[in-house]
PDB file of C-alpha atoms in Angstrom:
ATOM      1  CA  MET A  29      51.398 101.193 117.509  1.00 45.00           C
ATOM      2  CA  LYS A  30      49.268  98.065 117.728  1.00 41.00           C
ATOM      3  CA  GLN A  31      51.140  95.022 118.908  1.00 44.00           C
ATOM      4  CA  GLY A  32      50.126  92.830 116.008  1.00 42.00           C
ATOM      5  CA  ALA A  33      51.839  95.190 113.572  1.00 41.00           C
ATOM      6  CA  GLN A  34      54.981  95.246 115.647  1.00 43.00           C
ATOM      7  CA  GLY A  35      55.393  91.508 115.774  1.00 41.00           C
ATOM      8  CA  SER A  36      55.108  91.079 112.019  1.00 38.00           C
ATOM      9  CA  ALA A  37      58.466  92.766 111.477  1.00 43.00           C
ATOM     10  CA  GLY A  38      60.210  89.478 112.306  1.00 41.00           C
ATOM     11  CA  ALA A  39      62.827  91.125 114.529  1.00 45.00           C
ATOM     12  CA  GLU A  40      64.503  89.164 117.260  1.00 44.00           C
ATOM     13  CA  VAL A  41      63.179  89.827 120.719  1.00 45.00           C
ATOM     14  CA  PRO A  42      65.141  89.304 123.935  1.00 46.00           C
ATOM     15  CA  ARG A  43      63.194  87.247 126.483  1.00 47.00           C
ATOM     16  CA  ALA A  44      63.476  88.348 130.074  1.00 44.00           C
ATOM     17  CA  GLY A  45      61.875  87.802 133.452  1.00 41.00           C
ATOM     18  CA  VAL A  46      59.750  89.976 135.666  1.00 39.00           C
ATOM     19  CA  PRO A  47      61.511  92.635 137.766  1.00 39.00           C
ATOM     20  CA  GLY A  48      61.764  91.710 141.404  1.00 40.00           C
ATOM     21  CA  GLY A  49      62.753  88.412 142.954  1.00 39.00           C
ATOM     22  CA  GLN A  50      66.530  88.414 143.044  1.00 40.00           C
ATOM     23  CA  GLY A  51      67.285  91.866 144.385  1.00 40.00           C
ATOM     24  CA  GLY A  52      64.605  93.501 142.235  1.00 43.00           C
ATOM     25  CA  GLN A  53      66.607  93.050 139.038  1.00 44.00           C
ATOM     26  CA  VAL A  54      65.289  92.277 135.578  1.00 46.00           C
ATOM     27  CA  ARG A  55      66.224  88.628 135.074  1.00 44.00           C
ATOM     28  CA  VAL A  56      66.859  86.894 131.763  1.00 40.00           C
ATOM     29  CA  PRO A  57      65.958  83.245 132.444  1.00 35.00           C
ATOM     30  CA  GLN A  58      67.177  80.306 130.372  1.00 39.00           C
ATOM     31  CA  GLN A  59      64.264  78.093 129.417  1.00 36.00           C
ATOM     32  CA  SER A  60      64.483  74.333 129.258  1.00 37.00           C
ATOM     33  CA  GLY A  61      62.804  71.929 126.892  1.00 38.00           C
ATOM     34  CA  ALA A  62      62.271  72.136 123.167  1.00 38.00           C
ATOM     35  CA  ALA A  63      63.077  75.600 121.914  1.00 38.00           C
ATOM     36  CA  GLY A  64      61.151  75.306 118.681  1.00 38.00           C
ATOM     37  CA  ALA A  65      62.056  76.499 115.245  1.00 37.00           C
ATOM     38  CA  GLY A  66      63.788  79.842 114.967  1.00 37.00           C
ATOM     39  CA  ARG A  67      64.834  80.071 118.601  1.00 35.00           C
ATOM     40  CA  VAL A  68      68.418  81.071 119.250  1.00 34.00           C
ATOM     41  CA  ARG A  69      70.119  80.733 122.606  1.00 37.00           C
ATOM     42  CA  PRO A  70      73.229  82.954 122.927  1.00 37.00           C
ATOM     43  CA  GLY A  71      76.006  81.695 125.147  1.00 39.00           C
ATOM     44  CA  GLY A  72      74.961  82.740 128.648  1.00 40.00           C
ATOM     45  CA  GLY A  73      75.709  85.662 130.933  1.00 40.00           C
ATOM     46  CA  ALA A  74      73.482  88.654 130.552  1.00 39.00           C
ATOM     47  CA  ALA A  75      72.571  87.632 127.008  1.00 38.00           C
ATOM     48  CA  SER A  76      68.925  86.780 126.596  1.00 39.00           C
ATOM     49  CA  GLU A  77      67.021  84.220 124.542  1.00 37.00           C
ATOM     50  CA  VAL A  78      66.003  85.497 121.149  1.00 36.00           C
ATOM     51  CA  VAL A  79      62.890  84.464 119.250  1.00 35.00           C
ATOM     52  CA  ARG A  80      62.639  85.314 115.560  1.00 36.00           C
ATOM     53  CA  GLY A  81      59.461  85.833 113.614  1.00 35.00           C
ATOM     54  CA  GLU A  82      56.959  85.732 116.465  1.00 36.00           C
ATOM     55  CA  HIS A  83      53.772  87.793 116.035  1.00 33.00           C
ATOM     56  CA  THR A  84      52.738  89.916 118.929  1.00 36.00           C
ATOM     57  CA  HIS A  85      49.099  88.879 118.685  1.00 32.00           C
ATOM     58  CA  SER A  86      50.198  85.308 119.543  1.00 35.00           C
ATOM     59  CA  GLU A  87      52.400  86.394 122.429  1.00 40.00           C
ATOM     60  CA  PRO A  88      51.184  85.203 125.837  1.00 41.00           C
ATOM     61  CA  ALA A  89      50.152  88.100 127.996  1.00 44.00           C
ATOM     62  CA  ALA A  90      52.576  89.052 130.740  1.00 44.00           C
ATOM     63  CA  PRO A  91      51.400  87.809 134.134  1.00 45.00           C
ATOM     64  CA  SER A  92      49.604  90.440 136.143  1.00 45.00           C
ATOM     65  CA  ALA A  93      51.367  91.672 139.239  1.00 44.00           C
ATOM     66  CA  PRO A  94      49.741  90.618 142.529  1.00 44.00           C
ATOM     67  CA  PRO A  95      47.918  93.312 144.504  1.00 42.00           C
ATOM     68  CA  SER A  96      50.709  93.369 147.053  1.00 43.00           C
ATOM     69  CA  ALA A  97      54.295  92.142 146.838  1.00 39.00           C
ATOM     70  CA  PRO A  98      54.986  88.825 148.594  1.00 40.00           C
ATOM     71  CA  ARG A  99      56.857  88.952 151.877  1.00 45.00           C
ATOM     72  CA  GLY A 100      60.559  89.424 151.300  1.00 45.00           C
ATOM     73  CA  ARG A 101      60.212  90.684 147.712  1.00 40.00           C
ATOM     74  CA  PRO A 102      61.163  94.359 147.314  1.00 40.00           C
ATOM     75  CA  VAL A 103      58.674  96.663 145.664  1.00 40.00           C
ATOM     76  CA  VAL A 104      60.314  97.900 142.457  1.00 40.00           C
ATOM     77  CA  GLN A 105      59.783 101.556 141.699  1.00 48.00           C
ATOM     78  CA  ARG A 106      59.214 102.669 138.111  1.00 51.00           C
ATOM     79  CA  SER A 107      62.575 104.453 137.953  1.00 56.00           C
ATOM     80  CA  SER A 108      64.252 101.242 139.105  1.00 83.00           C
ATOM     81  CA  VAL A 109      62.427  99.226 136.427  1.00 86.00           C
ATOM     82  CA  ARG A 110      63.550 101.657 133.740  1.00 86.00           C
ATOM     83  CA  GLY A 111      67.164 101.472 134.931  1.00 89.00           C
ATOM     84  CA  GLN A 112      67.110  97.687 135.010  1.00 91.00           C
ATOM     85  CA  ILE A 113      65.702  97.535 131.489  1.00 93.00           C
ATOM     86  CA  VAL A 114      68.336  99.988 130.244  1.00 92.00           C
ATOM     87  CA  ASP A 115      71.030  97.705 131.681  1.00 91.00           C
ATOM     88  CA  ALA A 116      69.386  94.583 130.221  1.00 89.00           C
ATOM     89  CA  LEU A 117      69.070  96.170 126.774  1.00 91.00           C
ATOM     90  CA  ARG A 118      72.680  97.354 126.861  1.00 91.00           C
ATOM     91  CA  ALA A 119      73.797  93.823 127.728  1.00 89.00           C
ATOM     92  CA  ALA A 120      71.656  92.361 124.937  1.00 87.00           C
ATOM     93  CA  LEU A 121      73.134  94.886 122.524  1.00 89.00           C
ATOM     94  CA  VAL A 122      76.741  94.020 123.413  1.00 89.00           C
ATOM     95  CA  ALA A 123      75.989  90.283 123.355  1.00 85.00           C
ATOM     96  CA  GLY A 124      74.567  90.593 119.853  1.00 83.00           C
ATOM     97  CA  ASP A 125      70.978  89.719 120.776  1.00 86.00           C
ATOM     98  CA  LEU A 126      69.814  93.113 119.489  1.00 87.00           C
ATOM     99  CA  ARG A 127      71.212  93.041 115.981  1.00 87.00           C
ATOM    100  CA  PRO A 128      72.248  96.013 113.847  1.00 89.00           C
ATOM    101  CA  GLY A 129      69.538  97.017 111.395  1.00 90.00           C
ATOM    102  CA  GLU A 130      66.716  95.180 113.183  1.00 92.00           C
ATOM    103  CA  VAL A 131      63.646  97.063 114.434  1.00 94.00           C
ATOM    104  CA  TYR A 132      62.299  96.300 117.921  1.00 94.00           C
ATOM    105  CA  SER A 133      59.002  97.530 119.334  1.00 92.00           C
ATOM    106  CA  ALA A 134      58.440  98.632 122.913  1.00 93.00           C
ATOM    107  CA  PRO A 135      55.197  96.597 123.336  1.00 93.00           C
ATOM    108  CA  VAL A 136      56.849  93.333 122.275  1.00 89.00           C
ATOM    109  CA  LEU A 137      59.913  93.933 124.446  1.00 89.00           C
ATOM    110  CA  GLY A 138      57.609  94.949 127.283  1.00 87.00           C
ATOM    111  CA  GLU A 139      55.818  91.596 127.128  1.00 87.00           C
ATOM    112  CA  ARG A 140      59.149  89.811 127.261  1.00 83.00           C
ATOM    113  CA  PHE A 141      60.284  91.814 130.269  1.00 82.00           C
ATOM    114  CA  GLY A 142      56.919  91.428 131.970  1.00 86.00           C
ATOM    115  CA  VAL A 143      56.342  95.187 132.147  1.00 88.00           C
ATOM    116  CA  SER A 144      54.318  97.742 130.227  1.00 90.00           C
ATOM    117  CA  ALA A 145      55.645  99.334 127.072  1.00 92.00           C
ATOM    118  CA  THR A 146      56.232 102.673 128.810  1.00 92.00           C
ATOM    119  CA  PRO A 147      59.439 101.897 130.771  1.00 92.00           C
ATOM    120  CA  VAL A 148      60.790  99.969 127.791  1.00 93.00           C
ATOM    121  CA  ARG A 149      60.118 102.946 125.529  1.00 93.00           C
ATOM    122  CA  GLU A 150      61.849 105.232 128.047  1.00 93.00           C
ATOM    123  CA  ALA A 151      64.829 102.869 128.171  1.00 94.00           C
ATOM    124  CA  MET A 152      65.003 102.810 124.378  1.00 93.00           C
ATOM    125  CA  GLN A 153      64.905 106.612 124.331  1.00 93.00           C
ATOM    126  CA  GLN A 154      67.977 106.570 126.583  1.00 93.00           C
ATOM    127  CA  LEU A 155      69.737 104.232 124.151  1.00 93.00           C
ATOM    128  CA  ALA A 156      68.740 106.596 121.335  1.00 93.00           C
ATOM    129  CA  ILE A 157      70.410 109.473 123.183  1.00 92.00           C
ATOM    130  CA  GLU A 158      73.531 107.314 123.505  1.00 89.00           C
ATOM    131  CA  GLY A 159      73.416 106.588 119.782  1.00 89.00           C
ATOM    132  CA  ALA A 160      72.771 102.851 120.081  1.00 92.00           C
ATOM    133  CA  VAL A 161      69.349 102.914 118.413  1.00 93.00           C
ATOM    134  CA  GLU A 162      67.307 105.278 116.278  1.00 94.00           C
ATOM    135  CA  VAL A 163      63.580 105.962 116.367  1.00 92.00           C
ATOM    136  CA  VAL A 164      61.499 104.493 113.540  1.00 93.00           C
ATOM    137  CA  PRO A 165      58.128 106.344 113.535  1.00 91.00           C
ATOM    138  CA  ASN A 166      55.135 104.089 114.153  1.00 88.00           C
ATOM    139  CA  ARG A 167      57.319 100.986 114.337  1.00 91.00           C
ATOM    140  CA  GLY A 168      59.785 101.154 117.194  1.00 93.00           C
ATOM    141  CA  PHE A 169      63.565 101.434 117.408  1.00 94.00           C
ATOM    142  CA  ARG A 170      66.239 100.279 114.961  1.00 94.00           C
ATOM    143  CA  VAL A 171      69.671  99.229 116.214  1.00 93.00           C
ATOM    144  CA  VAL A 172      72.269 101.409 114.504  1.00 91.00           C
ATOM    145  CA  GLU A 173      74.529  99.864 111.889  1.00 87.00           C
ATOM    146  CA  ARG A 174      78.212 100.581 112.453  1.00 84.00           C
ATOM    147  CA  GLY A 175      81.247  99.778 110.371  1.00 86.00           C
ATOM    148  CA  ALA A 176      84.934  99.300 111.088  1.00 85.00           C
ATOM    149  CA  ARG A 177      85.658 102.950 110.309  1.00 89.00           C
ATOM    150  CA  GLU A 178      83.483 104.175 113.180  1.00 89.00           C
ATOM    151  CA  LEU A 179      85.187 101.747 115.551  1.00 87.00           C
ATOM    152  CA  ALA A 180      88.606 103.011 114.429  1.00 89.00           C
ATOM    153  CA  GLU A 181      87.490 106.607 114.960  1.00 91.00           C
ATOM    154  CA  LEU A 182      86.295 105.790 118.474  1.00 90.00           C
ATOM    155  CA  ALA A 183      89.631 104.121 119.241  1.00 90.00           C
ATOM    156  CA  GLU A 184      91.471 107.233 118.042  1.00 91.00           C
ATOM    157  CA  VAL A 185      89.367 109.572 120.161  1.00 93.00           C
ATOM    158  CA  ARG A 186      89.729 107.354 123.225  1.00 92.00           C
ATOM    159  CA  ALA A 187      93.485 107.315 122.777  1.00 90.00           C
ATOM    160  CA  LEU A 188      93.623 111.100 122.422  1.00 92.00           C
ATOM    161  CA  ILE A 189      91.761 111.466 125.719  1.00 92.00           C
ATOM    162  CA  GLU A 190      93.055 108.625 127.848  1.00 92.00           C
ATOM    163  CA  VAL A 191      96.720 108.185 126.848  1.00 92.00           C
ATOM    164  CA  PRO A 192      97.856 111.644 128.105  1.00 94.00           C
ATOM    165  CA  VAL A 193      95.899 111.117 131.333  1.00 95.00           C
ATOM    166  CA  MET A 194      97.422 107.696 131.962  1.00 94.00           C
ATOM    167  CA  LEU A 195     100.910 108.994 131.227  1.00 94.00           C
ATOM    168  CA  ARG A 196     100.390 111.804 133.731  1.00 95.00           C
ATOM    169  CA  LEU A 197      99.028 109.374 136.306  1.00 95.00           C
ATOM    170  CA  ALA A 198     101.982 107.063 135.708  1.00 94.00           C
ATOM    171  CA  ARG A 199     104.287 109.880 136.806  1.00 94.00           C
ATOM    172  CA  THR A 200     102.329 110.893 139.886  1.00 95.00           C
ATOM    173  CA  VAL A 201     100.330 107.972 141.323  1.00 96.00           C
ATOM    174  CA  PRO A 202     102.309 105.854 143.808  1.00 95.00           C
ATOM    175  CA  ALA A 203     102.765 102.158 143.128  1.00 94.00           C
ATOM    176  CA  GLU A 204     100.591 101.103 146.064  1.00 94.00           C
ATOM    177  CA  ARG A 205      97.582 102.881 144.563  1.00 95.00           C
ATOM    178  CA  TRP A 206      98.007 100.984 141.312  1.00 95.00           C
ATOM    179  CA  ALA A 207      98.352  97.750 143.263  1.00 94.00           C
ATOM    180  CA  GLU A 208      94.885  98.380 144.725  1.00 96.00           C
ATOM    181  CA  LEU A 209      93.451  98.019 141.219  1.00 96.00           C
ATOM    182  CA  ARG A 210      94.936  94.548 140.738  1.00 95.00           C
ATOM    183  CA  PRO A 211      91.699  92.774 141.823  1.00 96.00           C
ATOM    184  CA  LEU A 212      89.751  94.701 139.173  1.00 96.00           C
ATOM    185  CA  ALA A 213      92.240  93.713 136.477  1.00 95.00           C
ATOM    186  CA  GLU A 214      92.057  90.078 137.550  1.00 95.00           C
ATOM    187  CA  ALA A 215      88.255  90.277 137.559  1.00 96.00           C
ATOM    188  CA  THR A 216      88.329  91.234 133.864  1.00 96.00           C
ATOM    189  CA  VAL A 217      90.312  88.058 133.133  1.00 95.00           C
ATOM    190  CA  ARG A 218      87.717  85.934 134.925  1.00 95.00           C
ATOM    191  CA  ALA A 219      84.908  87.731 133.092  1.00 94.00           C
ATOM    192  CA  ALA A 220      86.637  87.160 129.766  1.00 93.00           C
ATOM    193  CA  SER A 221      87.080  83.478 130.579  1.00 93.00           C
ATOM    194  CA  SER A 222      83.293  83.160 130.818  1.00 89.00           C
ATOM    195  CA  GLY A 223      83.089  83.870 127.100  1.00 86.00           C
ATOM    196  CA  CYS A 224      80.171  86.267 127.631  1.00 87.00           C
ATOM    197  CA  ARG A 225      80.770  89.567 125.875  1.00 89.00           C
ATOM    198  CA  ALA A 226      78.249  91.439 128.020  1.00 89.00           C
ATOM    199  CA  THR A 227      79.844  90.243 131.272  1.00 91.00           C
ATOM    200  CA  TYR A 228      83.305  91.151 130.043  1.00 93.00           C
ATOM    201  CA  ALA A 229      82.182  94.535 128.691  1.00 92.00           C
ATOM    202  CA  GLU A 230      80.906  95.605 132.107  1.00 94.00           C
ATOM    203  CA  SER A 231      84.075  94.444 133.869  1.00 95.00           C
ATOM    204  CA  ASP A 232      86.260  96.105 131.222  1.00 95.00           C
ATOM    205  CA  ARG A 233      84.533  99.451 131.714  1.00 95.00           C
ATOM    206  CA  GLY A 234      84.832  99.088 135.484  1.00 96.00           C
ATOM    207  CA  PHE A 235      88.617  98.731 135.291  1.00 96.00           C
ATOM    208  CA  HIS A 236      89.085 101.701 132.961  1.00 96.00           C
ATOM    209  CA  ARG A 237      86.725 103.787 135.097  1.00 96.00           C
ATOM    210  CA  ALA A 238      88.786 103.019 138.216  1.00 97.00           C
ATOM    211  CA  VAL A 239      92.036 103.987 136.467  1.00 96.00           C
ATOM    212  CA  LEU A 240      90.704 107.295 135.150  1.00 96.00           C
ATOM    213  CA  SER A 241      89.014 108.096 138.481  1.00 97.00           C
ATOM    214  CA  LEU A 242      92.492 108.588 139.928  1.00 97.00           C
ATOM    215  CA  SER A 243      92.658 111.774 137.844  1.00 96.00           C
ATOM    216  CA  GLY A 244      89.947 113.324 140.019  1.00 96.00           C
ATOM    217  CA  ASN A 245      88.164 114.606 136.892  1.00 96.00           C
ATOM    218  CA  GLU A 246      84.600 113.280 136.909  1.00 96.00           C
ATOM    219  CA  GLN A 247      83.756 114.887 133.552  1.00 96.00           C
ATOM    220  CA  LEU A 248      86.663 113.039 131.987  1.00 96.00           C
ATOM    221  CA  VAL A 249      85.496 109.768 133.495  1.00 96.00           C
ATOM    222  CA  GLN A 250      81.954 110.194 132.160  1.00 95.00           C
ATOM    223  CA  ILE A 251      83.049 111.143 128.640  1.00 95.00           C
ATOM    224  CA  ALA A 252      85.556 108.292 128.480  1.00 95.00           C
ATOM    225  CA  GLU A 253      82.983 105.768 129.662  1.00 94.00           C
ATOM    226  CA  ASP A 254      80.468 106.904 127.049  1.00 92.00           C
ATOM    227  CA  LEU A 255      83.073 106.433 124.313  1.00 93.00           C
ATOM    228  CA  HIS A 256      84.053 103.084 125.798  1.00 93.00           C
ATOM    229  CA  ARG A 257      80.464 101.821 125.808  1.00 91.00           C
ATOM    230  CA  ARG A 258      79.966 102.880 122.185  1.00 90.00           C
ATOM    231  CA  ALA A 259      83.148 101.038 121.206  1.00 89.00           C
ATOM    232  CA  GLN A 260      81.642  97.836 122.617  1.00 87.00           C
ATOM    233  CA  TRP A 261      78.587  97.798 120.324  1.00 86.00           C
ATOM    234  CA  PRO A 262      78.656  95.106 117.618  1.00 79.00           C
ATOM    235  CA  LEU A 263      79.546  95.876 114.027  1.00 74.00           C
ATOM    236  CA  VAL A 264      77.368  95.180 110.995  1.00 66.00           C
ATOM    237  CA  GLY A 265      77.485  91.483 110.177  1.00 58.00           C
ATOM    238  CA  SER A 266      78.782  90.473 113.594  1.00 54.00           C
ATOM    239  CA  GLY A 267      77.016  87.928 115.771  1.00 49.00           C
ATOM    240  CA  PRO A 268      77.143  86.825 119.416  1.00 43.00           C
ATOM    241  CA  GLY A 269      80.197  84.663 118.718  1.00 42.00           C
ATOM    242  CA  MET A 270      82.052  87.173 116.524  1.00 54.00           C
ATOM    243  CA  ARG A 271      84.637  87.846 119.203  1.00 56.00           C
ATOM    244  CA  GLY A 272      85.512  84.594 120.905  1.00 71.00           C
ATOM    245  CA  ARG A 273      86.715  83.693 124.364  1.00 81.00           C
ATOM    246  CA  ALA A 274      90.387  83.759 123.337  1.00 88.00           C
ATOM    247  CA  ASP A 275      90.075  87.339 122.046  1.00 86.00           C
ATOM    248  CA  LEU A 276      88.386  88.477 125.258  1.00 90.00           C
ATOM    249  CA  VAL A 277      91.018  86.792 127.456  1.00 92.00           C
ATOM    250  CA  ALA A 278      93.873  88.345 125.456  1.00 91.00           C
ATOM    251  CA  ASP A 279      92.218  91.753 125.799  1.00 91.00           C
ATOM    252  CA  ALA A 280      91.782  91.265 129.550  1.00 93.00           C
ATOM    253  CA  HIS A 281      95.425  90.305 130.096  1.00 94.00           C
ATOM    254  CA  GLU A 282      96.381  93.696 128.672  1.00 93.00           C
ATOM    255  CA  HIS A 283      94.873  95.205 131.830  1.00 95.00           C
ATOM    256  CA  THR A 284      97.307  93.372 134.103  1.00 94.00           C
ATOM    257  CA  ALA A 285     100.205  94.243 131.773  1.00 95.00           C
ATOM    258  CA  LEU A 286      99.132  97.893 131.872  1.00 94.00           C
ATOM    259  CA  LEU A 287      99.120  97.874 135.670  1.00 94.00           C
ATOM    260  CA  ASP A 288     102.639  96.423 135.699  1.00 94.00           C
ATOM    261  CA  ALA A 289     103.815  99.212 133.385  1.00 94.00           C
ATOM    262  CA  LEU A 290     102.094 101.886 135.475  1.00 94.00           C
ATOM    263  CA  ILE A 291     103.673 100.572 138.660  1.00 93.00           C
ATOM    264  CA  ALA A 292     107.093 100.535 136.955  1.00 93.00           C
ATOM    265  CA  ARG A 293     106.431 104.019 135.504  1.00 93.00           C
ATOM    266  CA  ASP A 294     107.465 102.727 132.093  1.00 93.00           C
ATOM    267  CA  LEU A 295     105.831 105.443 130.013  1.00 93.00           C
ATOM    268  CA  GLU A 296     106.669 103.969 126.614  1.00 93.00           C
ATOM    269  CA  VAL A 297     105.105 100.629 127.498  1.00 93.00           C
ATOM    270  CA  VAL A 298     102.040 102.404 128.909  1.00 93.00           C
ATOM    271  CA  ARG A 299     101.639 104.384 125.683  1.00 91.00           C
ATOM    272  CA  ALA A 300     102.005 101.287 123.493  1.00 90.00           C
ATOM    273  CA  LEU A 301      99.695  99.095 125.588  1.00 90.00           C
ATOM    274  CA  VAL A 302      96.883 101.649 125.726  1.00 88.00           C
ATOM    275  CA  GLY A 303      97.063 102.266 121.982  1.00 80.00           C
ATOM    276  CA  GLU A 304      96.975  98.544 121.178  1.00 82.00           C
ATOM    277  CA  HIS A 305      94.211  97.959 123.692  1.00 83.00           C
ATOM    278  CA  PHE A 306      91.937 100.567 122.107  1.00 80.00           C
ATOM    279  CA  ALA A 307      92.726  99.391 118.576  1.00 71.00           C
ATOM    280  CA  GLY A 308      91.702  95.835 119.485  1.00 62.00           C
ATOM    281  CA  ALA A 309      88.567  96.747 121.454  1.00 57.00           C
ATOM    282  CA  GLY A 310      85.118  95.890 120.170  1.00 45.00           C
TER     283      GLY A 310
END
């Protein structure tokens, strides 16, 4: 699709830096100075600047890559670029920068990331497989619109899978193994205190992944993480500030309470905490 047609849709576009530099990652810089009309700056972390209503034909061209990478800068392979963009788009989705119902084109996002449309399109295809976006022929990708019912269904499925596993682990895993996860639980509290949903979402998944990994069932871990990620997507009508810092911190403190219950082998408290935790997620 021609870029001029894509930009006319008026969708918000995350602004990001060029892969490479800091460890070869896709950066999302914060710009200084006058933002101009229609510019929205979400509250930090992995969230990116959003610009509404820009036309692609007026977009500045992405800077061309030098013939050879400067000394000390790693050469980023295409697969690495795609993976970094997938991570950046997931973070933008959780942060609310990619809004439900909006259509985003690969060429416009590619200009913002400083890459061609191809790796962006591949990254969006991955998000389509995960159910985060849907393909709009000749236009781009639309972020799926979800309601409270879908979130409740995800919470129910997660509970059906994870509660029996955690109860079994509570009976068999020694206290010292649970104590080893304390730093991860505390890290979720620090991430929540930042107020950035994307930062907290990643830390939250990391803690749950570590707990379920003690089961030794990698298929279980992968399925649970996919459900967890889907539960973190924003609902219709929600914005970057829909779930505030206090909500994130309260959610994070449930991790430390869960560890205490697992160490004490208090099965009833474990069951109650996990159920409440899933019901309040998202």
